Short mmCIF file of C-alpha atoms in Angstrom, two decimals:
data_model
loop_
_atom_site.label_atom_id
_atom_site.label_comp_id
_atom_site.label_asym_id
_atom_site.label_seq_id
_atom_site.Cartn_x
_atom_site.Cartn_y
_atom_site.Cartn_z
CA UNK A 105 85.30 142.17 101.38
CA UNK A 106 87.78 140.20 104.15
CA UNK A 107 88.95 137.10 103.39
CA UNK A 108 88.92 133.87 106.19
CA UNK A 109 90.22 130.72 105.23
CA UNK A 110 88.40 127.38 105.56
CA UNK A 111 89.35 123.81 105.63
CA UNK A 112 90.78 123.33 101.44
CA UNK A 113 88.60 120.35 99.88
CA UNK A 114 89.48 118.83 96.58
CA UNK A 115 87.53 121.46 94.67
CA UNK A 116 88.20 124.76 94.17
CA UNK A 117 86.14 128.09 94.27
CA UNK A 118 84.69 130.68 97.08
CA UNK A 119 81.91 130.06 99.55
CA UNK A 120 79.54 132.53 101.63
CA UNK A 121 80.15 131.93 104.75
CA UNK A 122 77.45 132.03 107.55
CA UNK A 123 78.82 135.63 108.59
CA UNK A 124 78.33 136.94 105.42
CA UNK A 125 81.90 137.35 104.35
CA UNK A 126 82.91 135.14 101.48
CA UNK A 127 85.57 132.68 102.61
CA UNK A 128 88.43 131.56 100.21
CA UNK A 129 89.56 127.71 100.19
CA UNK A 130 92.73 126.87 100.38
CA UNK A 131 95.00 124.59 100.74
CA UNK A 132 95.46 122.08 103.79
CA UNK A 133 98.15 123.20 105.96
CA UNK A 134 99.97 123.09 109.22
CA UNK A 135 102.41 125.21 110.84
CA UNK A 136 106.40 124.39 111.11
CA UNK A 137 108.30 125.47 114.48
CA UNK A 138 110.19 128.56 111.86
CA UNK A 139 106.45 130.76 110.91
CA UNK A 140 105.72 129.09 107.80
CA UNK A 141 103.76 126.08 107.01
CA UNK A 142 103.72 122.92 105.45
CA UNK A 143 101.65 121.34 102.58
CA UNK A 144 101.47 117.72 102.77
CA UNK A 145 99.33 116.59 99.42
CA UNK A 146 97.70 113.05 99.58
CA UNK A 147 95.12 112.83 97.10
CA UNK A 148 94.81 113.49 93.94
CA UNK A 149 93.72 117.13 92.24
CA UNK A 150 93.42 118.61 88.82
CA UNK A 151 96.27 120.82 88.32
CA UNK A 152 94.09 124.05 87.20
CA UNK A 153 92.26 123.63 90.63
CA UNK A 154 95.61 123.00 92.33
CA UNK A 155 96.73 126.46 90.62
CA UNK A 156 93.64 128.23 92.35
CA UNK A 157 94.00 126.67 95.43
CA UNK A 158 97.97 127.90 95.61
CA UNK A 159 97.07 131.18 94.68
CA UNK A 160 94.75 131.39 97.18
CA UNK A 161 96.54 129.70 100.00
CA UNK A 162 99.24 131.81 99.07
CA UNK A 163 97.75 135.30 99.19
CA UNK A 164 96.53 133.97 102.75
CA UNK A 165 99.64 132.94 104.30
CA UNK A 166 101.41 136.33 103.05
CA UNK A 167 98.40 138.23 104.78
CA UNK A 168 99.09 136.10 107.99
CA UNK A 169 102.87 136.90 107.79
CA UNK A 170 103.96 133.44 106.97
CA UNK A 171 107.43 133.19 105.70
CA UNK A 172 108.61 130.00 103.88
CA UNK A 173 105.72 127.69 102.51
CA UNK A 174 106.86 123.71 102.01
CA UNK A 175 104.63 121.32 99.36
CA UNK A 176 105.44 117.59 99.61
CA UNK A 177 103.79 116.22 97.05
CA UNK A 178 104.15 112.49 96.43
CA UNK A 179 105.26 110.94 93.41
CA UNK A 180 101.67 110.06 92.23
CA UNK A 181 100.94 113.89 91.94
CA UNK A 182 103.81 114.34 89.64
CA UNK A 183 101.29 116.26 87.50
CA UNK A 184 101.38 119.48 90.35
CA UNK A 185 104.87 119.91 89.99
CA UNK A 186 104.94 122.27 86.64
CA UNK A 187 101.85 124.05 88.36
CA UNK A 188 104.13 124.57 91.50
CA UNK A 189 106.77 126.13 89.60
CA UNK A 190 105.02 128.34 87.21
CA UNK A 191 103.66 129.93 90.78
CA UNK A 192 107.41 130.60 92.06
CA UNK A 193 108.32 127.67 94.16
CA UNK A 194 111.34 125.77 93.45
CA UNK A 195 113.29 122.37 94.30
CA UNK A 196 114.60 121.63 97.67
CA UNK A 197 114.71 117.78 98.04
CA UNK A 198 114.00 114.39 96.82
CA UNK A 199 112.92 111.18 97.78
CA UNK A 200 112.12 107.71 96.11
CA UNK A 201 108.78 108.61 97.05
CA UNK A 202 108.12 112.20 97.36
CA UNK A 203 109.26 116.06 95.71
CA UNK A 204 109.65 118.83 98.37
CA UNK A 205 109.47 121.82 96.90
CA UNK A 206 109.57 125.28 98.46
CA UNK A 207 108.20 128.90 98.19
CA UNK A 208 109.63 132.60 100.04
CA UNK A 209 106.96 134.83 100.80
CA UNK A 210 108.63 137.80 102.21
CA UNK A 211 110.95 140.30 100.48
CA UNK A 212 113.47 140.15 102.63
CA UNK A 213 116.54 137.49 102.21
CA UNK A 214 115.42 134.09 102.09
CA UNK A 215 116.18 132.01 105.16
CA UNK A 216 115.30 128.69 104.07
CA UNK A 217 118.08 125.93 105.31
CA UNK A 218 119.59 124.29 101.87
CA UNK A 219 119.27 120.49 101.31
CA UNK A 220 121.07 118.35 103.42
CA UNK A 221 124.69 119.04 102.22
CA UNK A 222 126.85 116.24 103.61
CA UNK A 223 126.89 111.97 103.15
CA UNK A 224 128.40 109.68 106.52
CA UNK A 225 130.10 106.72 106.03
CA UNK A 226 132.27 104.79 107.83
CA UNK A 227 135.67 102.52 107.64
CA UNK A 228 135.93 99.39 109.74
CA UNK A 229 139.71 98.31 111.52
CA UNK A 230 138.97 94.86 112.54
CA UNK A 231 141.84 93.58 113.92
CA UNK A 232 142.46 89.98 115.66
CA UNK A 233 144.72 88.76 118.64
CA UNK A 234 147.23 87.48 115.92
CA UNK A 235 147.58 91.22 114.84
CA UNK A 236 145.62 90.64 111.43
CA UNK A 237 143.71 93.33 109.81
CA UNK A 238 140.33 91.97 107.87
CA UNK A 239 140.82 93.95 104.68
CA UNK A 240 138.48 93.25 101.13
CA UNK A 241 139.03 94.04 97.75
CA UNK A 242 136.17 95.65 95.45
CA UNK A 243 134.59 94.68 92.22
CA UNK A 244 133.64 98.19 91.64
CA UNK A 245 134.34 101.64 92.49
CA UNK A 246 137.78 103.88 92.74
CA UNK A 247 139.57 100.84 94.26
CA UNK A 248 137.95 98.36 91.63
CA UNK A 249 141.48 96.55 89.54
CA UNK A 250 144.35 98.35 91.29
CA UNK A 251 145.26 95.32 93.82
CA UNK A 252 144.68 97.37 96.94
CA UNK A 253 143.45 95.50 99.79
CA UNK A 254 141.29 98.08 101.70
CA UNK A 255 139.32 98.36 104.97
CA UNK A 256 135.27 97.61 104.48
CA UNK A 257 133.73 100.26 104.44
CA UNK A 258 130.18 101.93 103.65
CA UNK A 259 127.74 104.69 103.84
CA UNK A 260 125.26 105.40 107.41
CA UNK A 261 122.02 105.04 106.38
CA UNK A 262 118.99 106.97 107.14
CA UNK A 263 118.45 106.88 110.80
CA UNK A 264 121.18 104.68 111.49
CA UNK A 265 124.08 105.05 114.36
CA UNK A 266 127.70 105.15 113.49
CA UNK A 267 128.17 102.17 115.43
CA UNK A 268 125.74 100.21 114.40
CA UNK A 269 126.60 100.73 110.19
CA UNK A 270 130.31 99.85 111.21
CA UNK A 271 129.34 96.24 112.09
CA UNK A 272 126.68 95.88 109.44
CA UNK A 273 129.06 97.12 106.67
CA UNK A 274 131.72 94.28 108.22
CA UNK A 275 129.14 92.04 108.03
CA UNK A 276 127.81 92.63 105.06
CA UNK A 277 131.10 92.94 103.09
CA UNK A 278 132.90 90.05 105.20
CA UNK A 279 130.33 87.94 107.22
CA UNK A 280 133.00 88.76 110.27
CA UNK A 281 130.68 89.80 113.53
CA UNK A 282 132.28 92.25 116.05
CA UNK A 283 131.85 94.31 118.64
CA UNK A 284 132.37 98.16 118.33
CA UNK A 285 134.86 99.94 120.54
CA UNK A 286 135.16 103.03 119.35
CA UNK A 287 135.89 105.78 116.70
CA UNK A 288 139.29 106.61 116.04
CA UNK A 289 139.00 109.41 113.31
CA UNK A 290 137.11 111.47 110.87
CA UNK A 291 137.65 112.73 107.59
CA UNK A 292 135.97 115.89 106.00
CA UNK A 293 136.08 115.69 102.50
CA UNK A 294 134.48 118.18 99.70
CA UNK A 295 132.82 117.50 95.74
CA UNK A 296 132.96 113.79 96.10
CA UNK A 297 129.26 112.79 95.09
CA UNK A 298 126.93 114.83 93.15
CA UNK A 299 128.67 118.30 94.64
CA UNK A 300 128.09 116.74 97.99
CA UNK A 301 130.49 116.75 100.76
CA UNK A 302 131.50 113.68 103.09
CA UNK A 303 132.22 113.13 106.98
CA UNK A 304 134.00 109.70 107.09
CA UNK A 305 134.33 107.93 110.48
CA UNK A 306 137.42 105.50 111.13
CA UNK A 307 135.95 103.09 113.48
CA UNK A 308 137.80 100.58 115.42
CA UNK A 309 136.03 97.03 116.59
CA UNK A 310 136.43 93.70 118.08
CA UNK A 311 135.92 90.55 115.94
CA UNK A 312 133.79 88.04 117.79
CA UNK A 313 134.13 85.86 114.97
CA UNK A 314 136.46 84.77 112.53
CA UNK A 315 135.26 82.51 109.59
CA UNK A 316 134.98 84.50 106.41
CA UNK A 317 132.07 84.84 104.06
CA UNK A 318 132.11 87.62 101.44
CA UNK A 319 129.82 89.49 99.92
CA UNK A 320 129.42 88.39 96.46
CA UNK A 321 127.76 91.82 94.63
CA UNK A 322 130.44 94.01 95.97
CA UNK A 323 133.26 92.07 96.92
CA UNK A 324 135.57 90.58 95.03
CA UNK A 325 137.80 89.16 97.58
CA UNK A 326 138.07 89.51 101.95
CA UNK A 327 140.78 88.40 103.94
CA UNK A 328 142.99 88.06 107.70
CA UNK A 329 145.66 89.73 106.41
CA UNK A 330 148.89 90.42 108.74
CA UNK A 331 148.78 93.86 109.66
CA UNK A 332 152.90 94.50 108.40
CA UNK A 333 151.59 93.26 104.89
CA UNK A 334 148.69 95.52 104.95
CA UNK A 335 150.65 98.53 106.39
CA UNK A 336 153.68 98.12 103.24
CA UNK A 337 150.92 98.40 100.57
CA UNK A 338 152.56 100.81 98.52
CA UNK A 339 149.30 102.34 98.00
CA UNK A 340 149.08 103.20 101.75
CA UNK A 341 152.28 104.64 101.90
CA UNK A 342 151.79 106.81 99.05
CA UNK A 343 148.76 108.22 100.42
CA UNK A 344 148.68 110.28 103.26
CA UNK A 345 144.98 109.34 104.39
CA UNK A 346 146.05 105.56 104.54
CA UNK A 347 149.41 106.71 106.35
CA UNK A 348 147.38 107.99 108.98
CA UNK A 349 145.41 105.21 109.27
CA UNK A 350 148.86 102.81 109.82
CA UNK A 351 150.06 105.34 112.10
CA UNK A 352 146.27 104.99 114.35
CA UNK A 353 146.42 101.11 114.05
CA UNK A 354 150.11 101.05 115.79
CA UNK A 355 148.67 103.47 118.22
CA UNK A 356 146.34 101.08 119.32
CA UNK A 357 148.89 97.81 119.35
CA UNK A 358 150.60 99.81 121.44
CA UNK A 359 147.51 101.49 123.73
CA UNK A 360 148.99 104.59 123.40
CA UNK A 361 145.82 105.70 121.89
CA UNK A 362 142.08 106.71 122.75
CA UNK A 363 139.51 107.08 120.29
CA UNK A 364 135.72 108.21 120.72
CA UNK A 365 133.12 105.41 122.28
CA UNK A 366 129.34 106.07 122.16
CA UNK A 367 127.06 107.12 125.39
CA UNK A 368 123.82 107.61 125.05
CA UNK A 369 121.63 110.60 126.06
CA UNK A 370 118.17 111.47 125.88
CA UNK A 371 117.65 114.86 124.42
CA UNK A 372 114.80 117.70 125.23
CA UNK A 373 113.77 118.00 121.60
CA UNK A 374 113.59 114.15 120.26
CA UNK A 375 112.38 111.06 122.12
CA UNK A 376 114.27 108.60 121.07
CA UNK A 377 117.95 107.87 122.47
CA UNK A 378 121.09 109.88 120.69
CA UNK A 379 124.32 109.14 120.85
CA UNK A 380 127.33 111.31 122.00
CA UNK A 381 130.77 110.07 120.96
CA UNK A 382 133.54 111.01 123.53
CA UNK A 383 136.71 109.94 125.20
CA UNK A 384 135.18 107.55 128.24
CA UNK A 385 138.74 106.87 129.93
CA UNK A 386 139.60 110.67 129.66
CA UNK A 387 136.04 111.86 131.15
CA UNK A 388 135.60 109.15 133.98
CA UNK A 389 139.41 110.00 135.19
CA UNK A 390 138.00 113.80 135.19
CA UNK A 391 134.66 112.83 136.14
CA UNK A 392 136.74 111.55 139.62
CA UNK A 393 139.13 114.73 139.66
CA UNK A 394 135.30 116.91 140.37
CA UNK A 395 134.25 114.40 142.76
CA UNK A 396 137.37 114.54 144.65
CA UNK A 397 137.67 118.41 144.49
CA UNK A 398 133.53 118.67 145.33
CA UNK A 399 134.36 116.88 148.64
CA UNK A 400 137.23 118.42 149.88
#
């Protein structure tokens, strides 16, 4: 006897179908862009007719050559998730709100991208016409009781541009508004949170104002401090990270220096506005070189 698949509905069980062939429920599903599919469980089920329904579902998408099978199940179905695992699937992600967890069908080597393995943040220079460098102190974290006056600095969050978490970390930390101008550096660093890696961008921006306001969770003090002070820290010069950051700040005193500024592109596979990061005074003088040589 074949087996067809029809729409899953909260119970479980077969059906004769009006060809004659019995039809198997399973459950609701739609394909992703790499040949498998994706489960994404709203209401509520038993978890014995959640265990028929995967079985099922499962036996059908191997017989249609699916490969990797995704179930999102919210936190209010917490009660699937031993059901789940018992069948073979295991844990790829986790949100305040939902569990992914994922299943391989074929033999072969599983192809399934991990979790996302890397966190962005960022570190603001802020520095003023009277060559001051707004720098905070913590009341927590590595930096928390050691006297080190740091720049502010924070994590991207979801969604969010570089530029755009650079000023809201200043403002956040400091209550100082500015203007980005444009990324000066990146650091790749390795086992820093939960086994995760980190990609830390050293922004530069332009105050636009001055007055200070701190944050009172997370800071315990902010400042205008001359940049000579800041730059004899003993902590920065026994660090080579920090030395590097000196050595990028006199760069730009001196405009000997150009860092990455944003441009925005559209892109042929999402509709909303990226950004690209690139050297705008290197590109426009080479953008004029191929004009130049296009019309000679």
């Amino acid at each position: 006897m074949s087996v067809s698949a029809i729409p899953a509905s909260p119970l479980g069980g077969d059906q004769l179908c009006e060809n004659g062939f019995e039809c198997v429920k399973i459950l609701p599903a739609s394909n992703d862009a790499h040949g498998g599919v994706i489960v994404d469980l709203k209401e509520s089920m038993d978890s014995e007719v959640f265990a028929t329904l995967l079985r099922s579902s499962l036996l059908q998408w191997k017989q249609q050559g699916k490969d990797g099978v995704w179930i999102k199940l919210p936190i209010e179905l917490v009660n699937l998730v031993e059901t789940a695992v018992k069948e073979g699937f295991w844990y790829h992600h986790a949100e305040p709100s939902y569990l992914m967890l994922v299943y391989w069908i074929p033999k072969t080597g599983c192809t399934i991208p991990p979790n996302a393995s890397h966190r962005v943040a960022v570190a603001a220079i802020v520095l003023n016409d009277k060559k001051e460098v707004l720098v905070v102190q913590e009341k927590r974290g590595r930096f928390h009781g050691i006297g080190v006056w740091k720049l502010p600095t924070g994590v991207v969050d979801v969604g969010e541009e570089i530029f755009a978490a650079a000023i809201r970390e200043v403002k956040e930390e400091t209550g100082v508004d500015t203007e980005f101008v444009e990324v000066l550096a990146f650091e790749h660093a390795h086992n820093s949170f939960f086994g995760k890696s980190d990609i830390s961008f050293l922004c530069m921006l332009r105050p636009l104002s001055f007055d200070i306001k701190k944050q009172e969770l997370e800071i315990e003090a902010a400042q205008w401090m001359p940049f000579e002070e800041f730059a004899l820290q003993p902590f920065n010069q026994k660090h080579e990270p920090f030395k590097y950051i000196i050595e990028l700040c006199l760069a730009k005193l001196e405009r000997v220096y150009t860092g990455f500024s944003p441009r925005p592109v559209s892109s042929y596979f999402v509709e909303d506005l990226n950004y690209l990061y690139l050297n705008s005074h290197d590109l426009d003088k080479s953008s004029k070189s191929v004009l130049d040589l296009s019309q000679s």
